[in-house]
XYZ file of C-alpha atoms in Angstrom:
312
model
C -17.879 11.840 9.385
C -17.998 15.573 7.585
C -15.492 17.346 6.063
C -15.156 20.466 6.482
C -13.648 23.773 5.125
C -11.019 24.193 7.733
C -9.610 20.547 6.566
C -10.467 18.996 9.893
C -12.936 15.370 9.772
C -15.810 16.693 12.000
C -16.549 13.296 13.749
C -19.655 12.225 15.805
C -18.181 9.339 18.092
C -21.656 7.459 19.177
C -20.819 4.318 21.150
C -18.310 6.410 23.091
C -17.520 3.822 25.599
C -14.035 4.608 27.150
C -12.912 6.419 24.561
C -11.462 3.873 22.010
C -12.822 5.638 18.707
C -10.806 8.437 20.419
C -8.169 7.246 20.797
C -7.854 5.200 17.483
C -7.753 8.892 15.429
C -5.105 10.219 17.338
C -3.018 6.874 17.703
C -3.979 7.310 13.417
C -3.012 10.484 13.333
C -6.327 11.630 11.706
C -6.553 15.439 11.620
C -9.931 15.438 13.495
C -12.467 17.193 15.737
C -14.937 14.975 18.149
C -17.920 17.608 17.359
C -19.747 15.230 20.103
C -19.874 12.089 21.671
C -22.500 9.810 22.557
C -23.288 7.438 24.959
C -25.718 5.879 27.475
C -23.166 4.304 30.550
C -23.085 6.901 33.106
C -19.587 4.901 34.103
C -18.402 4.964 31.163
C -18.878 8.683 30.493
C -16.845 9.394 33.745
C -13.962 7.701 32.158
C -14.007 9.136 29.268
C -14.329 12.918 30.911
C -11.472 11.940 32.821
C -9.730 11.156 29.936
C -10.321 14.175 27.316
C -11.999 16.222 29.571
C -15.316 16.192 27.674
C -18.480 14.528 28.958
C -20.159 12.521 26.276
C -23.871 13.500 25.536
C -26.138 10.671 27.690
C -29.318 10.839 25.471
C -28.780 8.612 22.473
C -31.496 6.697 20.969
C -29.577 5.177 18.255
C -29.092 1.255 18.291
C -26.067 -0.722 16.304
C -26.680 -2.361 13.386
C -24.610 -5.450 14.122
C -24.077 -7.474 17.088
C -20.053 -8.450 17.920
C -20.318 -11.383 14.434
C -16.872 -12.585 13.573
C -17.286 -14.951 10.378
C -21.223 -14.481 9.806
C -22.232 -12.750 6.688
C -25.498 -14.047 6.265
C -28.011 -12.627 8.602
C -30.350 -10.103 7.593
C -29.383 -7.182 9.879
C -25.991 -7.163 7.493
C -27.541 -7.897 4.312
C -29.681 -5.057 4.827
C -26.914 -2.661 6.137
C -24.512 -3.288 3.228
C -28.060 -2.736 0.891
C -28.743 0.625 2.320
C -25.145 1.869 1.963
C -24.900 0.656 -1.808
C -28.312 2.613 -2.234
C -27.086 6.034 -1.298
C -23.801 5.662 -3.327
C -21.202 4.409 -0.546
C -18.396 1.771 -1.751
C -18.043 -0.944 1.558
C -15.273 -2.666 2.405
C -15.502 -5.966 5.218
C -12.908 -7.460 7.001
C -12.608 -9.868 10.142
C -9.573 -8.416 11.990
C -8.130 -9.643 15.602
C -4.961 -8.128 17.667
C -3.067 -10.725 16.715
C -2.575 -9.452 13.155
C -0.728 -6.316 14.312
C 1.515 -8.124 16.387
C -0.187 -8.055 19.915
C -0.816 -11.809 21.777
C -4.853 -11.066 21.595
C -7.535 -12.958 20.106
C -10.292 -11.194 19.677
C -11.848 -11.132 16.048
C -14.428 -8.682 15.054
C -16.015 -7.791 12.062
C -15.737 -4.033 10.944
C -17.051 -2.297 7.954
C -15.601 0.237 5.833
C -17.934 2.829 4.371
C -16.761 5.601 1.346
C -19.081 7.851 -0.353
C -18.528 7.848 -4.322
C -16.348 9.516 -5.674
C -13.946 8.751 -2.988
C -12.631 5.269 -3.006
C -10.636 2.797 -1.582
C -6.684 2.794 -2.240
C -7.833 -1.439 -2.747
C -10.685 -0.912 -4.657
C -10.203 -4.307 -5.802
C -11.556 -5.697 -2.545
C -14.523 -3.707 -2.625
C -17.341 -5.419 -1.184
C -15.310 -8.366 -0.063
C -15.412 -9.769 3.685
C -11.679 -10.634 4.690
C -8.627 -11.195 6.662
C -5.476 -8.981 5.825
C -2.376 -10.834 6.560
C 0.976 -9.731 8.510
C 0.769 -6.740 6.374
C -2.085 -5.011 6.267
C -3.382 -4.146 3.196
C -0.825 -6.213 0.828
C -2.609 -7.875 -1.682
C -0.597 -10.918 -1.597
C -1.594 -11.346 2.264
C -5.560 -11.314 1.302
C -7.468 -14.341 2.468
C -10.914 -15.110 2.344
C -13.555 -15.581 5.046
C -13.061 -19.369 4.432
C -8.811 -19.062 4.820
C -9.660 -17.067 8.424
C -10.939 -20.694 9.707
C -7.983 -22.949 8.385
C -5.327 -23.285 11.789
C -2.206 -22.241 10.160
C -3.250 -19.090 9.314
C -3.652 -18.038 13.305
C -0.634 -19.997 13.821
C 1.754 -18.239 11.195
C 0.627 -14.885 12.738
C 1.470 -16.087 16.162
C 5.399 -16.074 15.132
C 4.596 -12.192 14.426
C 3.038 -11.594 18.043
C 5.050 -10.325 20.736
C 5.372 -12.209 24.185
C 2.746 -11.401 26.429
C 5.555 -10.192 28.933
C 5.834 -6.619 26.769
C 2.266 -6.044 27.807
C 2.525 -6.909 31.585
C 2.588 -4.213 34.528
C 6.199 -4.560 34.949
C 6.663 -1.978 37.639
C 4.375 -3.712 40.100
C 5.243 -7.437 39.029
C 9.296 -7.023 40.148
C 8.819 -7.655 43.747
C 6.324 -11.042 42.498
C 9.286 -12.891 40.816
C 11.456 -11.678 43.084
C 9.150 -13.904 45.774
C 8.657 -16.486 43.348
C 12.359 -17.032 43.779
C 12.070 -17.750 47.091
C 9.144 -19.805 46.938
C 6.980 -17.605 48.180
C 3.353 -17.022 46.783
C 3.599 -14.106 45.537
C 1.569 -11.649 47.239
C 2.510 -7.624 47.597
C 0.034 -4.923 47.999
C -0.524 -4.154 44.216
C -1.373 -7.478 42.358
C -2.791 -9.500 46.146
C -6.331 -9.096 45.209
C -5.772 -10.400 41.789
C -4.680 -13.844 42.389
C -6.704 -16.665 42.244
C -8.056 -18.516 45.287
C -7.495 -21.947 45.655
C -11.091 -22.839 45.768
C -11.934 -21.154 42.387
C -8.804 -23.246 40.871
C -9.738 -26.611 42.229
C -13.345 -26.392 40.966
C -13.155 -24.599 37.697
C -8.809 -25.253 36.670
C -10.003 -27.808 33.774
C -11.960 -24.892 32.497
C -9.128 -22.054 32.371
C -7.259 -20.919 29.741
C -3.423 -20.497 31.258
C -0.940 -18.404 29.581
C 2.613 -17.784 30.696
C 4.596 -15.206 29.943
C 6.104 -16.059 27.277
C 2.801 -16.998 25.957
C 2.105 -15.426 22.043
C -1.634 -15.582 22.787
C -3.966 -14.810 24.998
C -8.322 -15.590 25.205
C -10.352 -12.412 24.622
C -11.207 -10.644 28.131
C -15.198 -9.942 28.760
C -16.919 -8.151 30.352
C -17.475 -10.878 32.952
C -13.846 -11.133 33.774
C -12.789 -10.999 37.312
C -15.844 -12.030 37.892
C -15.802 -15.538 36.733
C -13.336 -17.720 35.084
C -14.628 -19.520 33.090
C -14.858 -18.615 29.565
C -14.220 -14.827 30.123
C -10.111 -14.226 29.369
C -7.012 -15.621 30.338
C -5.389 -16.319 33.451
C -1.644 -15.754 33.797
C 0.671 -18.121 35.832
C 3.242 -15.994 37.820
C 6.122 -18.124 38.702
C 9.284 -17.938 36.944
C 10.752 -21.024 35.385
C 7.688 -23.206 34.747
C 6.905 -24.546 31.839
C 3.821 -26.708 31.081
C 5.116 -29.832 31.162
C 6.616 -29.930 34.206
C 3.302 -28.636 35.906
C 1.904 -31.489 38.925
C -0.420 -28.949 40.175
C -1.913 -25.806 39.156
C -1.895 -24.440 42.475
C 2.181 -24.074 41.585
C 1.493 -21.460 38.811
C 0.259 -18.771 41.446
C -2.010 -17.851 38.956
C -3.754 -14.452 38.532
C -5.933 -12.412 36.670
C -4.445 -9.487 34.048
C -4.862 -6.330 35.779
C -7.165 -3.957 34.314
C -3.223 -1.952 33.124
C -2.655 -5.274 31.773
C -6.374 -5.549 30.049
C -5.839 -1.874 28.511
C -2.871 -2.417 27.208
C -3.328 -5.421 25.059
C -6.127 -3.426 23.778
C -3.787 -0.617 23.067
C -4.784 2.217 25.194
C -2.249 4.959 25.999
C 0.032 5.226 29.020
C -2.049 8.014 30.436
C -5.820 6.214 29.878
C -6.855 6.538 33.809
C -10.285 5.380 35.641
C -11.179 7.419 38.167
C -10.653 6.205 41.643
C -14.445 5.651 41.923
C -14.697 3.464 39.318
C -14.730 0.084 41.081
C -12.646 -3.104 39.770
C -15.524 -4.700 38.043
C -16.669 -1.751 36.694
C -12.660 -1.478 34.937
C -13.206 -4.924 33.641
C -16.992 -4.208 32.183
C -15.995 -1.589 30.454
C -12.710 -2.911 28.685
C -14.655 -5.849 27.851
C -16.800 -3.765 25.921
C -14.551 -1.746 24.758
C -12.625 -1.926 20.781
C -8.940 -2.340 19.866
C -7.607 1.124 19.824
C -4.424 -0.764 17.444
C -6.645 -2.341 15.214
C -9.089 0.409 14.942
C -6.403 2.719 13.936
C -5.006 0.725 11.543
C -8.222 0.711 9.718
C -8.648 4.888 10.195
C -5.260 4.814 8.525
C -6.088 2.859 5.519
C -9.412 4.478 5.372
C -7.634 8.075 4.810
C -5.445 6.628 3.470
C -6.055 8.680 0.083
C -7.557 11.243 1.690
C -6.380 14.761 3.175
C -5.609 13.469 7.342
């Protein structure tokens, strides 16, 4: 990022994806100007024209210097990353963040990296070049754990009392007729969510292997880019009738279960009302492309702390 005379952060968003960076600064409230975007995924650049009505620029030859690590910070790609940045001058700042620290029922931990060029400097400074987890509270020192705290089971579970039922985050508007169905004990099947559920076939041969939430659920498995696709290992599946709980389940075929829409997808990743694909876009193409995509909440937490002492 460059900043310029006018006050605006001049920002070249490569990686464009679906817009996420995007989306993140203005969710942050970051006083900037996407000078240009980049990416290769024709798809993906439709979406995102539809969405800001600017085509990103196809041609990029740059590569990422780190793959998707969560608690690694020992391979060389990183070593020498954080090495270069120290070399020209730039204070770094590591954390592993996931969804579920802000409050939304997602797991999906990433690593991101904070970069400041001397003088400026972190409003934490102490943390500098420190790979963590922030707490409940982003930012609060007392809420600081290490890389080694991130692995110990009660920390997930003390931020899953601060996560909000998966419910808030489901397409209401086309699930009313479904539990109104359910009621009835019918499967429920309207015209929206029918090509979502999950055939019987795929449950009795893979239903050991899925990850069921309900709900109520205060966690749910990170979505891939495989999901829809297959079931195992690639997200969450969702059991639709009312009044079940798990220990009164004899059958999985009673859960009517289905797979988040790609509304549903988007908005535990914390995309806007108004994100739309356009119609061409097919179904597995909307799943790809969230799976790949970042966590507009968590992203703009970070651009917030980032300026935080800065000019936004």
């Amino acid at each position: 990022m460059e900043k310029g005379e006018d006050k605006l952060w001049r920002v070249l968003e490569f990686y464009s994806g679906i817009g996420g960076m995007r989306y993140s600064l203005m969710k942050a409230g970051v006083n900037a100007e996407v000078v240009e975007a980049f990416d290769i995924n024709d798809t993906a650049n439709d979406v995102y024209e539809q969405n800001f009505g600017h085509r990103p620029h196809q041609k990029c030859g740059f590569y990422p210097p780190l793959a998707n690590l969560t608690h690694d910070k020992t391979s060389d790609t990183h070593e020498k990353m954080i090495s270069m940045l120290r070399d020209i001058s730039f204070n770094t700042q590591e954390f592993i963040l996931s969804p579920l620290q802000f409050g939304v029922p997602y797991s999906r931990p990433r690593y991101f990296c904070l970069a400041k060029r001397k003088p400026l400097s972190f409003r934490k400074a102490q943390v500098n070049s420190y790979l963590g987890a922030p707490g409940p509270v982003l930012w609060s020192d007392e809420n600081m754990v290490t890389s080694e705290g991130v692995e110990l089971n009660g920390y997930w579970e003390k931020l899953l009392e601060n996560c909000r039922p998966i419910e808030d985050f489901l397409d209401l508007k086309n699930c009313v007729s479904d539990a109104e169905e359910s009621k009835e004990g019918k499967r429920p099947f309207n015209n929206h969510l029918k090509q979502y559920y999950v055939p019987s076939a795929l449950i009795e041969r893979w239903g050991s292997a899925m990850d069921i939430v309900f709900p109520e659920s205060r966690r749910c498995c990170c979505f891939t880019k495989s999901y829809f696709r297959y079931v195992k290992g690639t997200g969450s599946l969702l059991a639709t009738v009312p009044g079940m709980v798990k220990d009164q389940i004899s059958s999985l075929q009673d859960l009517s279960l289905r797979y988040f829409t790609p509304r549903e997808v988007a908005n535990l990743h914390s995309f806007p009302e108004d994100f739309k694909f356009p119609p061409h876009v097919s179904l597995r193409q909307r799943y790809a492309l969230l799976g790949n995509s970042l966590s507009v909440g968590v992203v703009a937490q970070l651009l917030c702390y980032l300026f935080a002492d800065e000019t936004l």
